[in-house]
Amino acid sequence: MTTLGGNEALVRALLAVSRCMVALADRNLAAMDSDVTLAQYRTLVELATGGPQRSADLARELDVAPSTLTRMCDRLERKHLVRRFHRVDDRRSTWLALTPAGRDLVGVVMRERLRELSAIVHDAKVDASQESVDLLDRIVEASGELPDAQWWQRWETSADPLDSVTLP
């Protein structure tokens, strides 16, 4: 068994919380009848977080093979959630961006997750101290993710306008 260091109880609690978060995201996607898998949703969230990206960079960020990303984005493009394009200054690379529909889907799922998390915290009768909130923020940042307020700011501008690029 792997040693977890001096924070074993915290690490195990976070592991349980991560299972809850994955289940919550999966439930929200299923309830929306969006026909988007969890892996596809993760791709949409990464595009919302990082903005338009080269497909090779996005595959690396998601830790998937470029061919896997291509097939996933084929499906997302057919659903009008992402689009491929070439930048005027980079005609060789294929870039990916959220469409307004893709951005909206991410926003709807995130808002529903926020609503459900609020209900869970209420039902658990949790009254979080600033110290515990700061701890969670540090964990989020250490994982490479954005704090919530920053994430929503990026989400607001994540659908790349068509007139700023040259389509293939």
mmCIF file of C-alpha atoms in Angstrom:
data_model
loop_
_atom_site.group_PDB
_atom_site.id
_atom_site.type_symbol
_atom_site.label_atom_id
_atom_site.label_comp_id
_atom_site.label_asym_id
_atom_site.label_seq_id
_atom_site.Cartn_x
_atom_site.Cartn_y
_atom_site.Cartn_z
ATOM 1 C CA MET A 1 0.000 0.000 0.000
ATOM 2 C CA THR A 2 1.213 3.509 -0.801
ATOM 3 C CA THR A 3 2.179 5.733 2.097
ATOM 4 C CA LEU A 4 0.177 8.939 2.139
ATOM 5 C CA GLY A 5 2.423 10.963 4.425
ATOM 6 C CA GLY A 6 1.441 12.850 7.534
ATOM 7 C CA ASN A 7 -1.852 14.004 6.035
ATOM 8 C CA GLU A 8 -3.265 10.528 5.412
ATOM 9 C CA ALA A 9 -6.682 11.321 6.882
ATOM 10 C CA LEU A 10 -6.964 14.477 4.768
ATOM 11 C CA VAL A 11 -5.829 12.676 1.615
ATOM 12 C CA ARG A 12 -8.357 9.890 2.176
ATOM 13 C CA ALA A 13 -11.133 12.417 2.828
ATOM 14 C CA LEU A 14 -10.222 14.263 -0.378
ATOM 15 C CA LEU A 15 -10.284 10.967 -2.283
ATOM 16 C CA ALA A 16 -13.821 10.349 -1.052
ATOM 17 C CA VAL A 17 -14.804 13.923 -1.946
ATOM 18 C CA SER A 18 -13.336 13.470 -5.437
ATOM 19 C CA ARG A 19 -15.523 10.385 -5.933
ATOM 20 C CA CYS A 20 -18.528 12.468 -4.921
ATOM 21 C CA MET A 21 -17.577 15.240 -7.348
ATOM 22 C CA VAL A 22 -17.196 12.817 -10.267
ATOM 23 C CA ALA A 23 -20.539 11.186 -9.442
ATOM 24 C CA LEU A 24 -22.176 14.601 -9.159
ATOM 25 C CA ALA A 25 -20.848 15.722 -12.554
ATOM 26 C CA ASP A 26 -21.930 12.440 -14.125
ATOM 27 C CA ARG A 27 -25.438 12.758 -12.633
ATOM 28 C CA ASN A 28 -25.755 16.351 -13.849
ATOM 29 C CA LEU A 29 -24.761 15.378 -17.387
ATOM 30 C CA ALA A 30 -27.179 12.441 -17.399
ATOM 31 C CA ALA A 31 -30.030 14.586 -16.074
ATOM 32 C CA MET A 32 -29.509 17.106 -18.862
ATOM 33 C CA ASP A 33 -29.818 14.418 -21.511
ATOM 34 C CA SER A 34 -26.928 16.176 -23.249
ATOM 35 C CA ASP A 35 -25.415 13.014 -24.752
ATOM 36 C CA VAL A 36 -22.011 14.175 -23.476
ATOM 37 C CA THR A 37 -19.730 11.741 -21.686
ATOM 38 C CA LEU A 38 -17.686 12.677 -18.648
ATOM 39 C CA ALA A 39 -14.500 12.599 -20.778
ATOM 40 C CA GLN A 40 -16.104 14.890 -23.360
ATOM 41 C CA TYR A 41 -17.282 17.216 -20.604
ATOM 42 C CA ARG A 42 -13.746 17.329 -19.208
ATOM 43 C CA THR A 43 -12.589 18.489 -22.648
ATOM 44 C CA LEU A 44 -15.231 21.229 -22.695
ATOM 45 C CA VAL A 45 -14.222 22.368 -19.198
ATOM 46 C CA GLU A 46 -10.556 22.510 -20.230
ATOM 47 C CA LEU A 47 -11.482 24.688 -23.213
ATOM 48 C CA ALA A 48 -13.568 26.901 -20.928
ATOM 49 C CA THR A 49 -10.634 27.191 -18.527
ATOM 50 C CA GLY A 50 -7.813 27.598 -21.010
ATOM 51 C CA GLY A 51 -9.565 29.149 -23.974
ATOM 52 C CA PRO A 52 -8.890 28.094 -27.567
ATOM 53 C CA GLN A 53 -6.008 25.632 -27.737
ATOM 54 C CA ARG A 54 -3.945 23.730 -30.251
ATOM 55 C CA SER A 55 -5.251 20.185 -30.431
ATOM 56 C CA ALA A 56 -1.806 18.770 -29.566
ATOM 57 C CA ASP A 57 -1.631 20.932 -26.433
ATOM 58 C CA LEU A 58 -5.147 19.971 -25.383
ATOM 59 C CA ALA A 59 -4.385 16.248 -25.833
ATOM 60 C CA ARG A 60 -1.307 16.662 -23.637
ATOM 61 C CA GLU A 61 -3.300 18.605 -21.004
ATOM 62 C CA LEU A 62 -5.980 15.897 -20.915
ATOM 63 C CA ASP A 63 -3.319 13.150 -20.987
ATOM 64 C CA VAL A 64 -4.859 11.405 -23.992
ATOM 65 C CA ALA A 65 -3.411 10.353 -27.328
ATOM 66 C CA PRO A 66 -3.898 12.884 -30.142
ATOM 67 C CA SER A 67 -6.004 10.320 -32.029
ATOM 68 C CA THR A 68 -8.273 9.924 -28.987
ATOM 69 C CA LEU A 69 -8.729 13.684 -28.793
ATOM 70 C CA THR A 70 -9.478 13.833 -32.518
ATOM 71 C CA ARG A 71 -12.262 11.236 -32.219
ATOM 72 C CA MET A 72 -13.676 12.939 -29.125
ATOM 73 C CA CYS A 73 -13.674 16.322 -30.838
ATOM 74 C CA ASP A 74 -15.281 14.818 -33.939
ATOM 75 C CA ARG A 75 -18.229 13.899 -31.712
ATOM 76 C CA LEU A 76 -18.239 17.262 -29.918
ATOM 77 C CA GLU A 77 -18.106 19.091 -33.247
ATOM 78 C CA ARG A 78 -21.088 17.084 -34.569
ATOM 79 C CA LYS A 79 -22.957 18.198 -31.433
ATOM 80 C CA HIS A 80 -21.949 21.822 -32.193
ATOM 81 C CA LEU A 81 -20.128 22.144 -28.862
ATOM 82 C CA VAL A 82 -16.619 22.751 -30.233
ATOM 83 C CA ARG A 83 -15.187 23.895 -33.504
ATOM 84 C CA ARG A 84 -11.877 23.437 -35.205
ATOM 85 C CA PHE A 85 -10.043 26.250 -36.914
ATOM 86 C CA HIS A 86 -6.673 27.480 -38.107
ATOM 87 C CA ARG A 87 -5.231 30.751 -36.902
ATOM 88 C CA VAL A 88 -3.978 33.133 -39.543
ATOM 89 C CA ASP A 89 -0.529 33.075 -37.918
ATOM 90 C CA ASP A 90 -0.506 29.264 -37.477
ATOM 91 C CA ARG A 91 -2.014 27.520 -40.502
ATOM 92 C CA ARG A 92 -0.362 24.140 -39.753
ATOM 93 C CA SER A 93 -1.888 23.553 -36.336
ATOM 94 C CA THR A 94 -5.492 22.692 -35.722
ATOM 95 C CA TRP A 95 -7.012 24.741 -32.924
ATOM 96 C CA LEU A 96 -10.101 23.945 -30.889
ATOM 97 C CA ALA A 97 -12.544 26.333 -29.256
ATOM 98 C CA LEU A 98 -15.875 26.146 -27.521
ATOM 99 C CA THR A 99 -18.900 27.248 -29.447
ATOM 100 C CA PRO A 100 -21.463 29.367 -27.598
ATOM 101 C CA ALA A 101 -23.516 26.160 -27.152
ATOM 102 C CA GLY A 102 -20.493 24.383 -25.637
ATOM 103 C CA ARG A 103 -19.819 27.253 -23.284
ATOM 104 C CA ASP A 104 -23.483 27.347 -22.261
ATOM 105 C CA LEU A 105 -23.555 23.595 -21.592
ATOM 106 C CA VAL A 106 -20.534 23.899 -19.287
ATOM 107 C CA GLY A 107 -22.187 26.815 -17.493
ATOM 108 C CA VAL A 108 -25.480 24.979 -16.997
ATOM 109 C CA VAL A 109 -23.736 21.895 -15.600
ATOM 110 C CA MET A 110 -21.512 24.000 -13.318
ATOM 111 C CA ARG A 111 -24.481 25.982 -11.995
ATOM 112 C CA GLU A 112 -26.387 22.766 -11.307
ATOM 113 C CA ARG A 113 -23.344 21.323 -9.519
ATOM 114 C CA LEU A 114 -23.127 24.533 -7.481
ATOM 115 C CA ARG A 115 -26.798 24.192 -6.538
ATOM 116 C CA GLU A 116 -26.382 20.551 -5.534
ATOM 117 C CA LEU A 117 -23.195 21.245 -3.575
ATOM 118 C CA SER A 118 -24.960 24.034 -1.723
ATOM 119 C CA ALA A 119 -27.727 21.604 -0.768
ATOM 120 C CA ILE A 120 -25.175 18.987 0.342
ATOM 121 C CA VAL A 121 -23.330 21.510 2.517
ATOM 122 C CA HIS A 122 -26.664 22.647 3.986
ATOM 123 C CA ASP A 123 -27.821 19.072 4.657
ATOM 124 C CA ALA A 124 -24.459 18.243 6.273
ATOM 125 C CA LYS A 125 -24.898 21.282 8.517
ATOM 126 C CA VAL A 126 -21.407 22.489 7.646
ATOM 127 C CA ASP A 127 -20.361 25.918 8.820
ATOM 128 C CA ALA A 128 -16.957 26.304 7.161
ATOM 129 C CA SER A 129 -14.256 28.414 8.718
ATOM 130 C CA GLN A 130 -12.165 30.715 6.555
ATOM 131 C CA GLU A 131 -9.234 28.414 7.339
ATOM 132 C CA SER A 132 -10.993 25.411 5.773
ATOM 133 C CA VAL A 133 -12.005 27.450 2.708
ATOM 134 C CA ASP A 134 -8.401 28.649 2.346
ATOM 135 C CA LEU A 135 -7.194 25.044 2.620
ATOM 136 C CA LEU A 136 -9.483 23.957 -0.199
ATOM 137 C CA ASP A 137 -8.422 26.930 -2.341
ATOM 138 C CA ARG A 138 -4.751 25.994 -1.841
ATOM 139 C CA ILE A 139 -5.494 22.397 -2.842
ATOM 140 C CA VAL A 140 -7.345 23.587 -5.964
ATOM 141 C CA GLU A 141 -4.433 25.828 -6.970
ATOM 142 C CA ALA A 142 -1.818 23.142 -6.192
ATOM 143 C CA SER A 143 -3.692 20.773 -8.518
ATOM 144 C CA GLY A 144 -3.336 23.257 -11.361
ATOM 145 C CA GLU A 145 -6.968 24.308 -11.370
ATOM 146 C CA LEU A 146 -8.304 27.832 -11.064
ATOM 147 C CA PRO A 147 -10.075 29.193 -7.996
ATOM 148 C CA ASP A 148 -13.818 29.427 -8.570
ATOM 149 C CA ALA A 149 -14.061 33.192 -9.203
ATOM 150 C CA GLN A 150 -11.250 33.086 -11.755
ATOM 151 C CA TRP A 151 -12.789 30.052 -13.437
ATOM 152 C CA TRP A 152 -16.127 31.813 -13.944
ATOM 153 C CA GLN A 153 -14.336 34.871 -15.395
ATOM 154 C CA ARG A 154 -12.632 32.652 -17.968
ATOM 155 C CA TRP A 155 -15.864 30.788 -18.672
ATOM 156 C CA GLU A 156 -17.632 34.071 -19.531
ATOM 157 C CA THR A 157 -15.262 34.689 -22.442
ATOM 158 C CA SER A 158 -14.570 31.075 -23.421
ATOM 159 C CA ALA A 159 -16.637 30.944 -26.633
ATOM 160 C CA ASP A 160 -14.213 32.221 -29.260
ATOM 161 C CA PRO A 161 -15.918 34.521 -31.812
ATOM 162 C CA LEU A 162 -15.770 33.220 -35.368
ATOM 163 C CA ASP A 163 -14.566 36.477 -36.866
ATOM 164 C CA SER A 164 -11.229 36.320 -34.989
ATOM 165 C CA VAL A 165 -9.995 33.243 -36.842
ATOM 166 C CA THR A 166 -9.736 31.724 -40.271
ATOM 167 C CA LEU A 167 -11.719 28.527 -40.546
ATOM 168 C CA PRO A 168 -10.244 25.471 -42.280
#
